[in-house]
CSV table of C-alpha atoms in Angstrom, one decimal:
chain,number,residue,atom,x,y,z
A,20,MET,CA,-29.8,-25.3,18.4
A,21,LYS,CA,-27.2,-26.4,20.9
A,22,LYS,CA,-27.7,-30.1,19.8
A,23,ASN,CA,-27.2,-29.1,16.2
A,24,THR,CA,-24.0,-27.1,17.1
A,25,LEU,CA,-22.6,-30.1,19.0
A,26,SER,CA,-23.4,-32.4,16.1
A,27,LEU,CA,-21.7,-30.1,13.7
A,28,LEU,CA,-18.6,-29.8,15.9
A,29,PHE,CA,-18.5,-33.6,16.3
A,30,SER,CA,-18.8,-34.1,12.5
A,31,LEU,CA,-16.0,-31.5,11.8
A,32,SER,CA,-13.8,-33.2,14.4
A,33,LEU,CA,-14.3,-36.6,12.8
A,34,ILE,CA,-13.5,-35.1,9.3
A,35,PHE,CA,-10.4,-33.5,10.6
A,36,PHE,CA,-9.4,-36.7,12.5
A,37,PHE,CA,-9.5,-38.8,9.3
A,38,LEU,CA,-7.8,-36.1,7.3
A,39,SER,CA,-5.0,-35.9,9.9
A,40,LEU,CA,-4.6,-39.7,9.5
A,41,ALA,CA,-4.4,-39.3,5.8
A,42,TRP,CA,-1.8,-36.5,6.1
A,43,GLY,CA,0.2,-38.4,8.7
A,44,ALA,CA,1.2,-35.1,10.3
A,45,GLU,CA,0.2,-33.1,13.4
A,46,PRO,CA,-2.0,-30.1,12.6
A,47,PHE,CA,-0.8,-26.4,12.6
A,48,LYS,CA,-3.3,-25.1,15.2
A,49,VAL,CA,-4.6,-21.5,14.7
A,50,GLY,CA,-7.2,-19.8,16.9
A,51,LEU,CA,-9.6,-17.2,15.5
A,52,ILE,CA,-11.5,-14.8,17.8
A,53,ALA,CA,-14.2,-13.1,15.7
A,54,SER,CA,-17.5,-11.2,16.3
A,55,LEU,CA,-19.9,-13.5,14.6
A,56,THR,CA,-22.9,-12.0,16.3
A,57,GLY,CA,-23.7,-8.6,17.6
A,58,LYS,CA,-23.0,-5.0,16.4
A,59,THR,CA,-19.7,-5.8,14.6
A,60,SER,CA,-20.7,-9.2,13.1
A,61,TYR,CA,-20.3,-7.9,9.6
A,62,ALA,CA,-16.6,-7.4,10.1
A,63,GLY,CA,-16.2,-10.5,12.2
A,64,THR,CA,-18.1,-12.7,9.7
A,65,HIS,CA,-15.8,-11.5,7.0
A,66,MET,CA,-12.8,-12.5,9.2
A,67,LYS,CA,-14.1,-16.0,9.4
A,68,ILE,CA,-14.8,-16.1,5.6
A,69,GLY,CA,-11.3,-14.9,4.8
A,70,ALA,CA,-9.7,-17.4,7.2
A,71,GLU,CA,-11.7,-20.4,5.9
A,72,ILE,CA,-10.9,-19.6,2.2
A,73,ALA,CA,-7.2,-19.3,2.9
A,74,VAL,CA,-7.1,-22.4,5.1
A,75,SER,CA,-8.9,-24.5,2.5
A,76,GLU,CA,-6.5,-23.3,-0.2
A,77,ILE,CA,-3.3,-23.7,1.8
A,78,ASN,CA,-4.3,-27.2,3.0
A,79,ALA,CA,-5.2,-28.2,-0.6
A,80,ARG,CA,-1.6,-27.4,-1.6
A,81,GLY,CA,0.1,-29.2,1.3
A,82,GLY,CA,-0.5,-27.1,4.4
A,83,ILE,CA,2.3,-25.4,6.2
A,84,ASN,CA,5.5,-27.5,5.7
A,85,GLY,CA,3.3,-30.6,5.2
A,86,HIS,CA,1.1,-29.9,8.3
A,87,PRO,CA,-2.6,-29.1,7.7
A,88,ILE,CA,-4.0,-26.0,9.3
A,89,GLU,CA,-6.6,-26.7,11.9
A,90,LEU,CA,-8.8,-23.6,12.7
A,91,PHE,CA,-10.4,-23.1,16.1
A,92,ILE,CA,-13.0,-20.4,16.0
A,93,GLU,CA,-14.4,-18.5,19.0
A,94,ASN,CA,-17.3,-16.0,18.9
A,95,ASP,CA,-17.0,-13.0,21.3
A,96,ASP,CA,-20.5,-11.7,20.3
A,97,SER,CA,-19.0,-8.2,19.6
A,98,GLN,CA,-18.2,-7.8,23.3
A,99,GLY,CA,-14.6,-7.1,24.3
A,100,SER,CA,-15.5,-8.4,27.8
A,101,LYS,CA,-16.0,-11.9,26.3
A,102,SER,CA,-12.8,-11.9,24.3
A,103,PRO,CA,-10.5,-12.9,27.2
A,104,ALA,CA,-12.4,-16.2,27.9
A,105,ALA,CA,-12.1,-17.1,24.2
A,106,ALA,CA,-8.3,-16.4,24.3
A,107,TYR,CA,-7.8,-18.5,27.5
A,108,LYS,CA,-9.7,-21.4,25.9
A,109,LEU,CA,-7.6,-21.2,22.7
A,110,ILE,CA,-4.3,-20.9,24.5
A,111,TYR,CA,-4.6,-23.3,27.4
A,112,GLN,CA,-7.3,-25.8,26.3
A,113,ASP,CA,-6.9,-26.0,22.5
A,114,LYS,CA,-3.2,-25.1,22.7
A,115,VAL,CA,-3.1,-23.1,19.5
A,116,LEU,CA,0.2,-21.8,18.0
A,117,LEU,CA,-1.1,-18.3,17.5
A,118,ILE,CA,-4.3,-16.2,17.7
A,119,VAL,CA,-5.8,-14.2,14.9
A,120,GLY,CA,-8.2,-11.5,16.1
A,121,PRO,CA,-10.4,-10.3,17.9
A,122,THR,CA,-12.5,-8.1,15.7
A,123,THR,CA,-12.9,-4.9,17.7
A,124,SER,CA,-10.3,-2.6,19.2
A,125,ASP,CA,-11.9,-3.2,22.6
A,126,GLY,CA,-11.6,-7.0,22.1
A,127,ASN,CA,-7.9,-6.7,21.0
A,128,PHE,CA,-7.1,-4.6,24.1
A,129,SER,CA,-8.7,-7.1,26.4
A,130,VAL,CA,-6.7,-10.0,24.9
A,131,GLN,CA,-3.3,-8.2,24.5
A,132,LYS,CA,-2.2,-8.7,28.1
A,133,ILE,CA,-3.2,-12.4,28.0
A,134,THR,CA,-1.2,-13.1,24.8
A,135,ASP,CA,1.8,-11.2,26.1
A,136,GLU,CA,1.9,-13.1,29.3
A,137,ALA,CA,1.4,-16.4,27.5
A,138,LYS,CA,4.1,-15.5,25.0
A,139,ILE,CA,1.9,-16.3,22.0
A,140,VAL,CA,1.5,-14.2,18.8
A,141,GLN,CA,-1.7,-12.2,18.5
A,142,LEU,CA,-2.2,-11.2,14.9
A,143,ALA,CA,-5.0,-8.6,14.7
A,144,THR,CA,-6.7,-8.4,11.3
A,145,SER,CA,-9.2,-5.9,12.5
A,146,GLY,CA,-9.2,-3.1,15.1
A,147,SER,CA,-7.9,0.4,14.2
A,148,SER,CA,-7.2,2.1,17.5
A,149,PRO,CA,-3.7,3.6,17.4
A,150,ARG,CA,-3.1,2.6,21.1
A,151,LEU,CA,-3.1,-1.1,20.1
A,152,THR,CA,0.5,-0.8,18.8
A,153,ALA,CA,1.5,2.2,21.0
A,154,LEU,CA,1.5,-0.1,24.0
A,155,LYS,CA,4.7,-1.7,22.7
A,156,GLN,CA,3.8,-5.3,23.4
A,157,LYS,CA,6.2,-7.8,21.8
A,158,TRP,CA,3.7,-10.5,20.8
A,159,PHE,CA,1.1,-8.2,19.1
A,160,PHE,CA,1.1,-7.6,15.3
A,161,ARG,CA,-1.6,-5.7,13.5
A,162,LEU,CA,-2.7,-6.4,9.9
A,163,ALA,CA,-5.3,-3.6,9.9
A,164,LEU,CA,-5.1,0.1,9.1
A,165,SER,CA,-4.6,2.3,12.2
A,166,THR,CA,-6.7,5.4,12.4
A,167,ASP,CA,-3.4,7.4,12.7
A,168,TYR,CA,-2.8,6.6,9.0
A,169,GLN,CA,-6.4,6.8,8.0
A,170,MET,CA,-7.0,10.3,9.5
A,171,LYS,CA,-3.7,11.8,8.3
A,172,THR,CA,-4.8,11.2,4.7
A,173,MET,CA,-8.4,12.2,5.4
A,174,ILE,CA,-7.6,15.5,7.1
A,175,ASP,CA,-5.0,16.4,4.5
A,176,TYR,CA,-7.7,15.8,1.8
A,177,LEU,CA,-10.4,17.8,3.6
A,178,ILE,CA,-8.1,20.8,4.2
A,179,LYS,CA,-5.9,20.9,1.1
A,180,LYS,CA,-8.2,19.5,-1.5
A,181,LEU,CA,-11.6,20.6,-0.4
A,182,GLY,CA,-10.6,23.7,1.6
A,183,MET,CA,-12.5,22.7,4.7
A,184,LYS,CA,-11.2,24.1,8.0
A,185,ARG,CA,-14.3,24.1,10.2
A,186,ILE,CA,-14.5,20.5,11.4
A,187,ALA,CA,-16.7,18.9,14.0
A,188,LEU,CA,-16.6,15.5,15.7
A,189,MET,CA,-19.4,13.1,16.8
A,190,VAL,CA,-17.7,10.3,18.7
A,191,GLN,CA,-19.1,7.1,20.1
A,192,GLN,CA,-17.7,6.0,23.5
A,193,SER,CA,-15.7,3.0,22.4
A,194,GLU,CA,-12.0,2.3,22.2
A,195,MET,CA,-12.0,2.3,18.4
A,196,ALA,CA,-13.8,5.7,18.2
A,197,LYS,CA,-11.7,7.3,20.9
A,198,GLY,CA,-8.6,6.3,19.0
A,199,ALA,CA,-10.0,7.8,15.8
A,200,GLU,CA,-10.9,11.0,17.8
A,201,LEU,CA,-7.3,11.4,19.0
A,202,ALA,CA,-6.0,10.8,15.5
A,203,VAL,CA,-8.3,13.6,14.1
A,204,LEU,CA,-7.4,16.0,16.8
A,205,SER,CA,-3.7,15.3,16.3
A,206,GLU,CA,-3.9,16.0,12.5
A,207,LEU,CA,-6.0,19.1,13.0
A,208,LYS,CA,-3.4,20.4,15.5
A,209,LYS,CA,-0.6,19.8,13.0
A,210,ASN,CA,-2.5,22.0,10.6
A,211,GLY,CA,-3.0,24.8,13.2
A,212,LEU,CA,-6.7,23.9,13.7
A,213,SER,CA,-9.0,22.7,16.4
A,214,PRO,CA,-12.5,21.3,16.1
A,215,VAL,CA,-15.4,23.8,16.1
A,216,ILE,CA,-17.3,21.4,18.4
A,217,GLN,CA,-16.9,17.9,19.8
A,218,GLU,CA,-19.9,15.8,20.9
A,219,LYS,CA,-20.2,12.2,22.2
A,220,PHE,CA,-22.7,9.4,22.3
A,221,GLN,CA,-23.2,6.0,23.7
A,222,ALA,CA,-23.7,2.7,21.8
A,223,THR,CA,-27.1,2.4,23.5
A,224,ASP,CA,-28.3,5.9,22.4
A,225,SER,CA,-31.0,6.3,19.8
A,226,ASP,CA,-31.8,10.0,19.9
A,227,PHE,CA,-28.9,12.3,18.9
A,228,SER,CA,-30.9,15.4,18.3
A,229,ALA,CA,-29.4,17.4,21.2
A,230,GLN,CA,-25.8,16.9,20.1
A,231,LEU,CA,-26.7,17.4,16.5
A,232,ILE,CA,-28.5,20.7,17.1
A,233,ARG,CA,-25.4,22.0,18.9
A,234,ILE,CA,-23.2,20.8,16.1
A,235,LYS,CA,-25.5,22.5,13.5
A,236,ASN,CA,-25.3,25.8,15.4
A,237,ALA,CA,-21.5,25.6,15.3
A,238,THR,CA,-21.7,25.7,11.4
A,239,PRO,CA,-19.1,23.1,10.6
A,240,GLN,CA,-18.0,22.4,7.0
A,241,ALA,CA,-17.3,18.7,7.8
A,242,LEU,CA,-18.4,16.3,10.5
A,243,ALA,CA,-16.5,13.2,11.6
A,244,LEU,CA,-18.7,10.2,12.3
A,245,LEU,CA,-16.6,8.1,14.6
A,246,GLY,CA,-18.2,4.9,15.8
A,247,ASP,CA,-19.8,1.6,14.8
A,248,SER,CA,-21.4,1.7,11.3
A,249,PRO,CA,-25.0,1.1,12.3
A,250,LYS,CA,-24.9,3.9,14.9
A,251,CYS,CA,-23.1,6.3,12.5
A,252,ALA,CA,-25.9,5.6,9.9
A,253,GLN,CA,-28.5,6.6,12.5
A,254,VAL,CA,-26.5,9.8,13.4
A,255,ALA,CA,-26.3,10.7,9.7
A,256,GLN,CA,-30.1,10.2,9.1
A,257,GLN,CA,-31.0,12.4,12.1
A,258,ALA,CA,-28.4,15.0,11.1
A,259,ARG,CA,-29.9,15.4,7.7
A,260,SER,CA,-33.4,15.5,9.0
A,261,LEU,CA,-32.3,18.4,11.2
A,262,GLY,CA,-30.9,20.2,8.2
A,263,LEU,CA,-27.2,19.6,9.1
A,264,MET,CA,-25.6,19.5,5.7
A,265,ALA,CA,-21.9,19.2,6.6
A,266,GLN,CA,-19.6,16.8,4.7
A,267,PHE,CA,-19.6,13.5,6.6
A,268,PHE,CA,-16.4,11.5,6.9
A,269,GLY,CA,-15.0,8.6,8.9
A,270,GLY,CA,-12.8,5.6,9.0
A,271,THR,CA,-12.9,2.0,7.9
A,272,THR,CA,-16.1,1.1,9.8
A,273,LEU,CA,-18.1,3.4,7.5
A,274,GLY,CA,-16.9,1.2,4.6
A,275,ALA,CA,-19.1,-1.6,5.9
A,276,GLY,CA,-22.1,-2.5,3.7
A,277,ASP,CA,-24.6,-1.9,6.5
A,278,PHE,CA,-23.6,1.8,6.8
A,279,ILE,CA,-24.7,2.5,3.3
A,280,GLN,CA,-27.7,0.1,3.5
A,281,LEU,CA,-29.0,1.6,6.8
A,282,GLY,CA,-28.1,5.2,6.1
A,283,GLY,CA,-29.6,5.3,2.6
A,284,LYS,CA,-29.7,8.8,1.0
A,285,ALA,CA,-28.5,10.4,4.2
A,286,VAL,CA,-25.0,9.0,3.8
A,287,GLU,CA,-24.6,10.0,0.2
A,288,GLY,CA,-21.3,11.8,-0.3
A,289,THR,CA,-19.7,10.5,2.9
A,290,ILE,CA,-15.9,10.1,2.5
A,291,VAL,CA,-14.4,7.0,4.0
A,292,SER,CA,-10.7,6.1,4.6
A,293,VAL,CA,-9.8,2.5,4.1
A,294,GLY,CA,-6.8,0.2,3.3
A,295,PHE,CA,-8.7,-2.2,1.0
A,296,TYR,CA,-11.1,-1.4,-1.9
A,297,GLU,CA,-13.3,-4.2,-3.1
A,298,ASP,CA,-13.8,-2.6,-6.5
A,299,ASP,CA,-10.0,-2.4,-7.1
A,300,PRO,CA,-9.4,-3.9,-10.6
A,301,ASP,CA,-6.4,-5.7,-9.3
A,302,PRO,CA,-6.8,-9.4,-10.4
A,303,ASP,CA,-6.1,-10.7,-6.9
A,304,VAL,CA,-8.8,-8.5,-5.4
A,305,GLN,CA,-11.3,-9.6,-7.9
A,306,ALA,CA,-10.4,-13.2,-7.4
A,307,LEU,CA,-11.0,-12.9,-3.7
A,308,ASN,CA,-14.3,-11.3,-4.4
A,309,ARG,CA,-15.3,-14.4,-6.4
A,310,LYS,CA,-14.2,-16.7,-3.7
A,311,VAL,CA,-16.2,-14.8,-1.1
A,312,ARG,CA,-19.3,-15.0,-3.2
A,313,GLU,CA,-18.8,-18.7,-3.7
A,314,ARG,CA,-18.4,-19.4,0.0
A,315,SER,CA,-21.0,-17.0,1.5
A,316,LYS,CA,-24.0,-14.8,0.9
A,317,GLU,CA,-21.7,-11.7,0.7
A,318,LYS,CA,-21.3,-10.0,-2.7
A,319,ALA,CA,-17.7,-9.1,-2.3
A,320,ALA,CA,-14.7,-9.2,0.1
A,321,TYR,CA,-14.4,-6.6,2.9
A,322,HIS,CA,-11.2,-5.3,4.4
A,323,THR,CA,-11.4,-7.8,7.3
A,324,SER,CA,-11.8,-10.8,5.0
A,325,ALA,CA,-8.9,-9.6,2.8
A,326,GLN,CA,-6.6,-8.9,5.8
A,327,THR,CA,-7.4,-12.2,7.4
A,328,TYR,CA,-6.8,-14.0,4.1
A,329,ASP,CA,-3.4,-12.3,3.8
A,330,ALA,CA,-2.5,-13.3,7.4
A,331,PHE,CA,-2.7,-17.0,6.6
A,332,TYR,CA,-0.7,-16.7,3.4
A,333,ILE,CA,2.0,-14.7,5.3
A,334,LEU,CA,2.2,-17.6,7.8
A,335,GLU,CA,2.6,-20.1,4.9
A,336,LYS,CA,5.3,-18.1,3.2
A,337,TYR,CA,7.4,-17.0,6.2
A,338,LEU,CA,7.2,-20.3,8.1
A,339,LYS,CA,8.4,-22.2,5.0
A,340,ASN,CA,11.2,-24.6,6.0
A,341,THR,CA,11.1,-23.6,9.6
A,342,LYS,CA,11.1,-26.5,12.1
A,343,LEU,CA,8.3,-26.8,14.7
A,344,SER,CA,7.9,-29.7,17.1
A,345,TYR,CA,4.1,-29.8,17.1
A,346,ASN,CA,4.4,-31.4,20.5
A,347,TYR,CA,1.3,-29.8,22.0
A,348,ASN,CA,1.5,-31.7,25.3
A,349,ASP,CA,4.9,-30.4,26.2
A,350,PRO,CA,4.8,-26.8,27.5
A,351,GLN,CA,8.5,-26.1,26.6
A,352,SER,CA,8.2,-27.4,23.0
A,353,LEU,CA,5.0,-25.4,22.6
A,354,ALA,CA,6.7,-22.3,23.8
A,355,ARG,CA,9.6,-22.8,21.4
A,356,ASP,CA,7.2,-23.3,18.5
A,357,ARG,CA,5.4,-20.0,19.4
A,358,GLU,CA,8.7,-18.2,19.5
A,359,VAL,CA,9.6,-19.5,16.1
A,360,ILE,CA,6.3,-18.1,14.7
A,361,TRP,CA,7.0,-14.7,16.4
A,362,SER,CA,10.5,-14.6,14.8
A,363,ALA,CA,9.1,-15.5,11.4
A,364,LEU,CA,6.6,-12.6,11.5
A,365,THR,CA,9.3,-10.0,12.3
A,366,LYS,CA,10.9,-10.9,9.0
A,367,VAL,CA,7.9,-10.0,6.9
A,368,LYS,CA,9.0,-7.3,4.4
A,369,ASN,CA,7.0,-5.7,1.5
A,370,TYR,CA,4.7,-8.7,1.2
A,371,GLU,CA,2.2,-7.9,-1.6
A,372,GLY,CA,-1.1,-9.1,-0.2
A,373,VAL,CA,-4.7,-8.6,-1.4
A,374,SER,CA,-5.1,-5.9,1.3
A,375,GLY,CA,-1.9,-4.0,0.4
A,376,THR,CA,1.9,-4.0,1.0
A,377,ILE,CA,2.7,-5.5,4.4
A,378,SER,CA,5.8,-5.2,6.5
A,379,PHE,CA,6.6,-6.0,10.2
A,380,GLY,CA,9.8,-5.8,12.2
A,381,PRO,CA,11.5,-7.0,15.4
A,382,GLU,CA,10.8,-3.9,17.5
A,383,ALA,CA,7.5,-3.5,19.5
A,384,THR,CA,6.8,-0.1,18.0
A,385,PRO,CA,4.0,1.2,15.7
A,386,GLU,CA,6.4,1.3,12.8
A,387,ASP,CA,7.2,-2.5,13.2
A,388,ARG,CA,3.8,-3.7,14.4
A,389,ASP,CA,1.5,-1.9,12.0
A,390,GLY,CA,1.8,-4.0,8.9
A,391,ILE,CA,-0.4,-1.8,6.7
A,392,LYS,CA,0.1,1.9,6.2
A,393,GLU,CA,-1.3,2.9,2.8
A,394,THR,CA,-4.7,4.7,2.8
A,395,ILE,CA,-7.4,4.9,0.1
A,396,LEU,CA,-10.2,7.4,0.2
A,397,LEU,CA,-13.7,6.4,-1.0
A,398,GLN,CA,-16.9,8.3,-1.4
A,399,VAL,CA,-20.5,7.1,-1.2
A,400,ASN,CA,-22.0,7.7,-4.7
A,401,ASN,CA,-25.5,6.4,-5.6
A,402,GLY,CA,-25.3,3.8,-2.9
A,403,ALA,CA,-21.8,2.5,-3.8
A,404,LEU,CA,-18.3,3.4,-2.7
A,405,VAL,CA,-16.2,5.1,-5.4
A,406,LYS,CA,-12.5,5.7,-5.1
A,407,ILE,CA,-11.5,9.4,-5.0
A,408,TRP,CA,-7.9,9.3,-3.8
A,409,PRO,CA,-5.3,8.3,-5.0
A,410,LEU,CA,-6.7,8.2,-8.5
A,411,LYS,CA,-4.1,5.6,-9.4
A,412,ARG,CA,-2.9,2.7,-7.3
A,413,LYS,CA,0.7,3.1,-6.1
């Protein structure tokens, strides 16, 4: 396997070398940190798919200001503890101009300090914890929907549309889930409510019966499933087997195909908050679905492939006519190039991407660093996700 991987990397290097000669221009180096294996590999693989589609298209039409994009991909195995090593390699060995990723909120947190100290843009196309933009780091931009926005829409819908006020939480001990938990609690408080019960579980747990029995006895109308999609599917199955019939709801992770596949009938009716909807009739969304099918085994795009795809097209548009040195061996020149990229991203305003309307700004605040703010609610119906709010696209 290692020999095959090295052979593939060598072949790709040769191909890019000859392409670079043909172009006669230094490459625009981009690093991608994604979870290609492990528990969040579905989201990470879609990041890679979205990046590769965009890079091939942009390079086919001339690259970024005549410079072909060269993509350096690192796999953190769905472990935030492995993301820093990937970031150090991309920044100091490969000398990329910016980093896209990682996939998880934990991974993004572990890389933020590194990118901030190195003064290089970190463009997160996955990772929903509100704390990622609350830390006010200059070099961090997020092109993924924060759970603050997700849960505001969700809680409003549960309370005002469905009349549900008795809400319980089942929370995995991860950065992403903790962020979602805080968002739910905040929205409940704004409505004069508090949860009827809160329970926690670990990523390594397989038996949730003790927590679920306590939740059942609290008689909630709705239960937040906050965690990785495979674990939440297990929780849902065990909850239903115990006779817990509360309305399930959660964030973007429950929109992953494996949640519905693994959860089966137990997850029917679950309400999910997302920023991207693969069945949106928008021609650009359907075009991306076709491209994903052509390039991979996946049936359609996912929010991480759409957001990563948008990230590269934002770079192409907002770096147009900017001047970079592409002198990767001179630290001062490289630092100036990275600053130019940061400045370009702060000027993104109302960019209409496949994943929604995207805007950034110069201030290191959630308002200027959370590029996507619009939320869509979907519901699992006969093994598929169906849009329930808003009924019409804004």
